[in-house]
Each structure stands twice: as C-alpha cells, then as structure tokens.
C-alpha positions as semicolon CSV with decimal commas, in nm:
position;residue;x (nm);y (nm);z (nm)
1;X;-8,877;-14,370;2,529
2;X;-9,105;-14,646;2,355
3;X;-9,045;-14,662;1,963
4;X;-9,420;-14,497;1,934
5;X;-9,281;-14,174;2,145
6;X;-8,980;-14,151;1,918
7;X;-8,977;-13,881;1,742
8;X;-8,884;-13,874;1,348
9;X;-8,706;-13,540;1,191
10;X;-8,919;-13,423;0,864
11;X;-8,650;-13,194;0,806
12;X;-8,497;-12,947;0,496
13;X;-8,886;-12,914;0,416
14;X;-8,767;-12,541;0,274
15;X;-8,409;-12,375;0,236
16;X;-8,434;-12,050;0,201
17;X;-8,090;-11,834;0,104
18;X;-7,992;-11,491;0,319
19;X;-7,723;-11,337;0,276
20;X;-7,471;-11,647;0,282
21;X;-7,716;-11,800;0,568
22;X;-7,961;-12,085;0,529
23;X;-8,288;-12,101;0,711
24;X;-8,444;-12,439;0,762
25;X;-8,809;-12,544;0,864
26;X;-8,811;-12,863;1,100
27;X;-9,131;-13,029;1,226
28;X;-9,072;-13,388;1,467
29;X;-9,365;-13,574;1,558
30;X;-9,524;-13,922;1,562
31;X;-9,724;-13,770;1,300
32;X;-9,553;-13,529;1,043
33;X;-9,620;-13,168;1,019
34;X;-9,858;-13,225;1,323
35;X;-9,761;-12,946;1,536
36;X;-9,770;-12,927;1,914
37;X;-9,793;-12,617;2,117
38;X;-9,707;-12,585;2,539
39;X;-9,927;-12,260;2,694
40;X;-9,618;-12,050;2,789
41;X;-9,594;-11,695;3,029
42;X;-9,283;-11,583;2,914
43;X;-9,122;-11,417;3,249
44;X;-8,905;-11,160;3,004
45;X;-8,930;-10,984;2,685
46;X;-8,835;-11,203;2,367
47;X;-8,734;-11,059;1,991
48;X;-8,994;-11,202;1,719
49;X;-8,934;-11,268;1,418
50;X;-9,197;-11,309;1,079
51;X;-9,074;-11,615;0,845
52;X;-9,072;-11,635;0,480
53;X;-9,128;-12,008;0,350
54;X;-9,237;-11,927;0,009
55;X;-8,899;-11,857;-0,128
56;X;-9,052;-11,532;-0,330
57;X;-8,928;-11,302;-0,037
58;X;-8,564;-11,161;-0,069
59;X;-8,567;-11,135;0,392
60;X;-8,730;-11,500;0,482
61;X;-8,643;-11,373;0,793
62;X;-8,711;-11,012;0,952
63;X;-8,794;-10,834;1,242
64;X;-9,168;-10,844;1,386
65;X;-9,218;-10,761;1,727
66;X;-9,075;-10,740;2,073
67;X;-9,312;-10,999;2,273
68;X;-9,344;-10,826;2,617
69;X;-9,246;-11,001;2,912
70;X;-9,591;-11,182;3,095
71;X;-9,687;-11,245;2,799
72;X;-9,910;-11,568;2,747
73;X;-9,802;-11,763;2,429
74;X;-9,910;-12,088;2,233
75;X;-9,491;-12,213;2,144
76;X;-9,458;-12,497;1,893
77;X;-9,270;-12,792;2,099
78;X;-9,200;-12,999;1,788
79;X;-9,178;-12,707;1,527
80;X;-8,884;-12,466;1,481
81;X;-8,701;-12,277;1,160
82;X;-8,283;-12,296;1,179
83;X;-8,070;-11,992;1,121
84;X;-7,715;-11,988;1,133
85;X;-7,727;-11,682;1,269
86;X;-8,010;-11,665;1,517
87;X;-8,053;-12,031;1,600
88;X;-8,359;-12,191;1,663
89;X;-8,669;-11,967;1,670
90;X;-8,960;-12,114;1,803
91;X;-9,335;-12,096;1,624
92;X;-9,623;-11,902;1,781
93;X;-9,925;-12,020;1,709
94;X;-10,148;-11,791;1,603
95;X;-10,014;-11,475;1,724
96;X;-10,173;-11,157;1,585
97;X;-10,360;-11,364;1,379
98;X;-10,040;-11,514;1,151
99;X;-9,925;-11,843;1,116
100;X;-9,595;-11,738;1,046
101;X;-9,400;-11,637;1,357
102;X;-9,152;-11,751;1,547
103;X;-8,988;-11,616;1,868
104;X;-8,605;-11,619;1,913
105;X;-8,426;-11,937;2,057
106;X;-8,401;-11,804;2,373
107;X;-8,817;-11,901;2,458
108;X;-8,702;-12,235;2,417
109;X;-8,560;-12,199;2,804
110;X;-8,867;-12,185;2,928
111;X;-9,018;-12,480;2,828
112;X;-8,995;-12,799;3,027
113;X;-8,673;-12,951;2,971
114;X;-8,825;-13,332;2,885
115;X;-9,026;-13,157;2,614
116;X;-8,677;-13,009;2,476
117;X;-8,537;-13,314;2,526
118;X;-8,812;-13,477;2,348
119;X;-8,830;-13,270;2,056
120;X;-8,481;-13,096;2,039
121;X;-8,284;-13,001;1,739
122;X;-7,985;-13,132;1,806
123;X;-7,783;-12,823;1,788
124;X;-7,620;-12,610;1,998
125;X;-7,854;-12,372;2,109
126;X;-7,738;-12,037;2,092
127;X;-7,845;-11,865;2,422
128;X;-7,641;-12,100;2,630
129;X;-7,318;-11,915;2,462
130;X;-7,467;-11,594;2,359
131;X;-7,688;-11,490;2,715
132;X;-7,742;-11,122;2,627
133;X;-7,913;-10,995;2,348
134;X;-7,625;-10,747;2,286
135;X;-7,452;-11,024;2,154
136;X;-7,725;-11,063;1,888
137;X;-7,485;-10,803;1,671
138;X;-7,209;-10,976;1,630
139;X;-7,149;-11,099;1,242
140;X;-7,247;-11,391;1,172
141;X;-6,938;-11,546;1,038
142;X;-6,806;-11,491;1,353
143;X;-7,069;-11,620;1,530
144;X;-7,087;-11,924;1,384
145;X;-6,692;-11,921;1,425
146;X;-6,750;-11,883;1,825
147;X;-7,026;-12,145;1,866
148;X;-6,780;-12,427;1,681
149;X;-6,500;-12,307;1,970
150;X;-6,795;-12,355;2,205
151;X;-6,866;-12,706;2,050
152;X;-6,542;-12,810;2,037
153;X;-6,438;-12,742;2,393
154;X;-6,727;-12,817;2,508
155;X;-6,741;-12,490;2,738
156;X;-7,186;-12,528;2,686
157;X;-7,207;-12,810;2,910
158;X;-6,874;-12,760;3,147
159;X;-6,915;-12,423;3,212
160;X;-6,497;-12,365;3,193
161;X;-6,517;-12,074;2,995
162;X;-6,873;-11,832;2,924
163;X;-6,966;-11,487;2,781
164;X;-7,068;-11,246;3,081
165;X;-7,449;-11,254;3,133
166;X;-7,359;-10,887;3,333
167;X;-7,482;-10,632;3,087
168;X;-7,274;-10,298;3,132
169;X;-6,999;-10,553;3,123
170;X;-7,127;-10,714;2,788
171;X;-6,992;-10,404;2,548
172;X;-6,620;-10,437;2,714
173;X;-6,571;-10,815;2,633
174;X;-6,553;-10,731;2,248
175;X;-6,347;-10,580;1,979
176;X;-6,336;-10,580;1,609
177;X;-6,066;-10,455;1,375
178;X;-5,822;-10,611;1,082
179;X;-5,550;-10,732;1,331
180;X;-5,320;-10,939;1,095
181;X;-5,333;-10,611;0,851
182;X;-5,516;-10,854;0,545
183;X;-5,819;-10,628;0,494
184;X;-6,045;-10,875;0,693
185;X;-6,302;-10,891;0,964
186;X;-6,123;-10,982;1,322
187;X;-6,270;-10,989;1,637
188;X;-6,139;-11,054;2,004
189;X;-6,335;-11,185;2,290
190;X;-6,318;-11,228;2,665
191;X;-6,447;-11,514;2,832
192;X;-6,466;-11,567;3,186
193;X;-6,402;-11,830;3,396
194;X;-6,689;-12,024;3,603
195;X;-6,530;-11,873;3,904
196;X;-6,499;-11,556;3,801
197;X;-6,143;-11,576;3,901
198;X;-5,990;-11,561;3,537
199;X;-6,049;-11,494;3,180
200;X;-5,957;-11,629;2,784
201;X;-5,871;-11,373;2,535
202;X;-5,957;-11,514;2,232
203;X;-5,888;-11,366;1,879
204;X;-6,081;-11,484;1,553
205;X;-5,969;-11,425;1,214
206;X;-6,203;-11,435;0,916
207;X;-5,958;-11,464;0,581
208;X;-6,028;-11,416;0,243
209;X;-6,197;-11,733;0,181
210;X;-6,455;-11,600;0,393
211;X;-6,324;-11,903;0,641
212;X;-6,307;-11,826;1,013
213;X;-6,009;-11,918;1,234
214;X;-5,859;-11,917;1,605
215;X;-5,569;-11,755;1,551
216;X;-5,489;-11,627;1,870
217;X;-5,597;-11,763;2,283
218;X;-5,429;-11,657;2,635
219;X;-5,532;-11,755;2,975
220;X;-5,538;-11,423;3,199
221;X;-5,558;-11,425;3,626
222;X;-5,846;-11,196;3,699
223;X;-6,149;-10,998;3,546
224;X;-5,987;-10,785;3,216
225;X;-6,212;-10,578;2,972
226;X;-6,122;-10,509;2,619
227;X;-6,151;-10,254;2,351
228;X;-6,052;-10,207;2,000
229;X;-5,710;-10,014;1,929
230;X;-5,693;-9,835;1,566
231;X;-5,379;-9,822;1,372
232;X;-5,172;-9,565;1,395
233;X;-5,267;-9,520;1,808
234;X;-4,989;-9,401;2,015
235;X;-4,842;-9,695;2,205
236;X;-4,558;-9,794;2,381
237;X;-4,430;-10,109;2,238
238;X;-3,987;-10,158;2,260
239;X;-3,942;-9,909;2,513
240;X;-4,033;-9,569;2,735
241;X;-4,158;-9,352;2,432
242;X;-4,500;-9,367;2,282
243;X;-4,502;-9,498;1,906
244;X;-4,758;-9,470;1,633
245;X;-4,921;-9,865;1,610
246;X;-4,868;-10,026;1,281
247;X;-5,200;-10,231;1,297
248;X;-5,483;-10,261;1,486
249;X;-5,490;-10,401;1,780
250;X;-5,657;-10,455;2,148
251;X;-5,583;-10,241;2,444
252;X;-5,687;-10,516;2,759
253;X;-5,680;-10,363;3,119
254;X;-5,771;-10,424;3,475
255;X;-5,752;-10,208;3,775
256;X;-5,385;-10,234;3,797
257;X;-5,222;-10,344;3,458
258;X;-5,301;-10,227;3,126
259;X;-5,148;-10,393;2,789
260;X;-5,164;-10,341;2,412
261;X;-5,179;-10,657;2,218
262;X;-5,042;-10,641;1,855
263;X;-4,949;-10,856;1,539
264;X;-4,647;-10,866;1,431
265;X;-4,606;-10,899;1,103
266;X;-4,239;-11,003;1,072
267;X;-4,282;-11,281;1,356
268;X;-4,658;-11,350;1,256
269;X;-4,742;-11,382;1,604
270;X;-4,920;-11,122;1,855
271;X;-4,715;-10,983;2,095
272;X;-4,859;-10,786;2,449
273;X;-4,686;-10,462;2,579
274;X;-4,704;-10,317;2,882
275;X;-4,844;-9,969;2,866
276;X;-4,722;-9,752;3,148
277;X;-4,918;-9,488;3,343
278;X;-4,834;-9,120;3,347
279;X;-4,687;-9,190;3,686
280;X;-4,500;-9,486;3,605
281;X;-4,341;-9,252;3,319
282;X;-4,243;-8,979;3,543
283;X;-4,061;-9,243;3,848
284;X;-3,899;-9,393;3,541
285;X;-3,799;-9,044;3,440
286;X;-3,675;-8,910;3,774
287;X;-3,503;-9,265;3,846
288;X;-3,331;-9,247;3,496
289;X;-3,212;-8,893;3,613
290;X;-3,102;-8,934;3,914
291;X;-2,870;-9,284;3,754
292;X;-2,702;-9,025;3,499
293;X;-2,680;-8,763;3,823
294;X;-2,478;-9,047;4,035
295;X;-2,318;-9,118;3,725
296;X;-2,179;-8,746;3,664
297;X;-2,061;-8,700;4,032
298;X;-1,876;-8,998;3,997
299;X;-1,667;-8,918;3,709
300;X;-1,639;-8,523;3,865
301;X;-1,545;-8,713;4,189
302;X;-1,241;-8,867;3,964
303;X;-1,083;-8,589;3,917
C-alpha cells in the first residue's frame, strides 16, 4: 500500500459515557472526515442502531430498526462508532433520511475483505466470537471479559475453541449465577471445539471491583450443554443421598453423564459430582442390599 493509500485514524473525535461504556466516532481516510460508502445487499437481517454525538442525550446509543434482509444499503467503509459492548457499528448513509445510523458490526462481513483490511479498526470484531444475535444479551462486563480470553488465546483466528453458531443450541451453552457465594455476577460458558469433538467449560467471575476474571476452565470429550443450578437445589455431592447445594452452581450433561459443578468454599476451588440417574440409584440400592443379604447369611451360616 503506497504512503498516499495509507490510511490515517482521526480518532476519539467524541466520547460519549453509557452506563460504564464508552462510544467512540472513528473516520480513516486520505482526507479526514471524508466518508466512503460500498452499495451493499445485505443477504440477512441486521439490528440498527440511531447514534447520539452531541453529548446532550443520556442513550448515545439506542435501538432503531431491524434492516430486513435484501436490503440495499449505502455502508460507510472508512466510518464506524466503537462500543464496548456492541463493537463496531457501521454508518448508513442516508437511511430514512438521517445521517445518524449505524448498523451492527456484523454488516461489516459483507463487505470486501481488502476494503476491511483497508480501513479496519483494529479491534477484535465482535461477530467472529459472538455469531448469534442471542449472544447480544450477555452483560457487558462479561463480554468484554470473553473477547480478552478470545484475544489472548487467540481462538478468532485459530479456530481452537468457538461459541456455537447452531441456534437452539445457543441458550444451553450459558449460565449465570453468584458461584463463589460474593454477591457478584458469574457466568459459565461452553465452547466447542473446531471439530466438534470436544468442549471448554469456562467460568468468569466479575468481583467487587467491578473487575472480570477466569476463575475456572476444563477441557471436556464430547458435545455437553449447560444450565444454571440455584442454591439450595437438591444434589448429590459426598455420596448416594441428595443434599440441599450451598451455592450456585452448573448442572453440565450429555446423553450419558450428567455432573453438578460447585465451589467450594473451604478449598476455594470448584469441584464436579457425578449425579446419578433414578436407575443408577435403585442398582446401587438393590446391590447394597443384596451385600448386607450375603453378609447376614454368612454370619447365620456361623452358627
């Protein structure tokens, strides 16, 4: 790319709070705040959203439209707003007659990867971790939190580990609750593998500092789904009898196994126990019975 082509960040232009998230307005170009639009048929239907610049708004950022899919757009190559939340959301030009919105990161896709390239933001955009919109509700602390384990392992580019892009699955790969028993916001994820072979439980922690942590990762063999376990649930956790759970926790499960994974507080560590089936609980049972049976006929056989 020739040092004319390069393109220069006017960046930070406006920083807008909401609600402990910053939005920024970027612009690149050879010549600043000299937009440039790509004609666009967008093949599925994309969230817009109606920006705020003027800092006299207390939502910078809300909810216009859903852009239907087939659509035909005019999408801003070299102009985008950041949300820590959301992403990058691409500017429309001159749709319903405003100058001020922008469709969700996702649109970005669909443009010609040079002109990404070309014109790109630098960050890690958010659709290649987050592929469904059902995603779209989890907090943003965590979100943020999940994207940085994305970064950091790279999983965007490799592939090793992704969210499922299978929507009835979507719901069963998430669960919130206060794990560690602190009063905060937890949630636990499941990855998959890029074989579909295998997936990563992964538990985030959000403390009181409002700072968000790994706390908790296990490599599983096979396809699991998750859901959330309140406390006081009736588990089995040291033995054969059902107890009342102390905090929350997950309940994972395949077709075969199904566990209950738990903090302990006294260890500070989460710990997995099996949870047995009704049938498993009765062959236990009758095996149990027939151990003290053998047992009794061989002390009546004694005498």
């Amino acid at each position: 790319m020739s040092k004319k082509v390069l393109t220069v960040f006017v960046f930070a232009m406006l920083a807008l709070s909401l609600g402990g998230y910053r939005v920024y307005r970027y612009y690149t170009s050879r010549v600043p705040n000299e937009t440039e639009y790509k004609r666009l048929v967008v093949p599925k239907a994309i969230q817009l959203y109606e920006m705020d610049f003027t800092g006299k708004s207390d939502q910078p950022v809300k909810k216009y439209k859903i852009l239907p899919a087939k659509s035909v757009v005019l999408v801003a190559v070299n102009e985008w707003a950041s949300h820590d939340d959301l992403g990058d959301l691409r500017k429309l030009k001159g749709y319903d007659g405003k100058d001020n919105i922008y469709a969700e990161e996702i649109i970005g896709n669909y443009l010609p990867e040079s002109m990404v390239n070309a014109h790109g933001s630098g960050r890690l955009m958010y659709y290649q971790i987050f592929p469904l919109s059902v995603y779209n509700e989890i907090p943003g602390k965590i979100k943020t939190c999940i994207a940085a384990y994305f970064h950091e392992h790279d999983f965007q580019r490799t592939k090793e580990y992704q969210f499922t892009a299978i929507a009835d699955r979507a719901a069963k790969v998430m669960a919130y609750g206060d794990f560690t028993g602190d009063n905060g916001q937890d949630m636990a994820v499941l990855l998959e593998n890029k074989d579909k072979t295998g997936s990563r439980l992964v538990i985030f922690h959000v403390d009181k500092s409002q700072e968000c942590h790994v706390i908790f990762t296990t490599d599983l063999s096979g396809l699991f789904i998750i859901k959330s376990l309140k406390k006081g649930s009736r588990v089995f956790m040291n033995d054969y009898n059902l107890e009342s759970a102390p905090l929350d926790g997950i309940i994972i499960k395949d077709k075969e196994n199904k566990y209950a994974i738990i903090y302990d507080s006294d260890y500070k560590s989460f710990r997995q126990h099996y949870q047995y089936s009704d049938q498993e609980i009765n062959e236990l049972k009758e095996t149990q019975q027939k151990l003290e049976d053998d047992v009794t006929d061989t002390v009546e056989s004694s005498y």
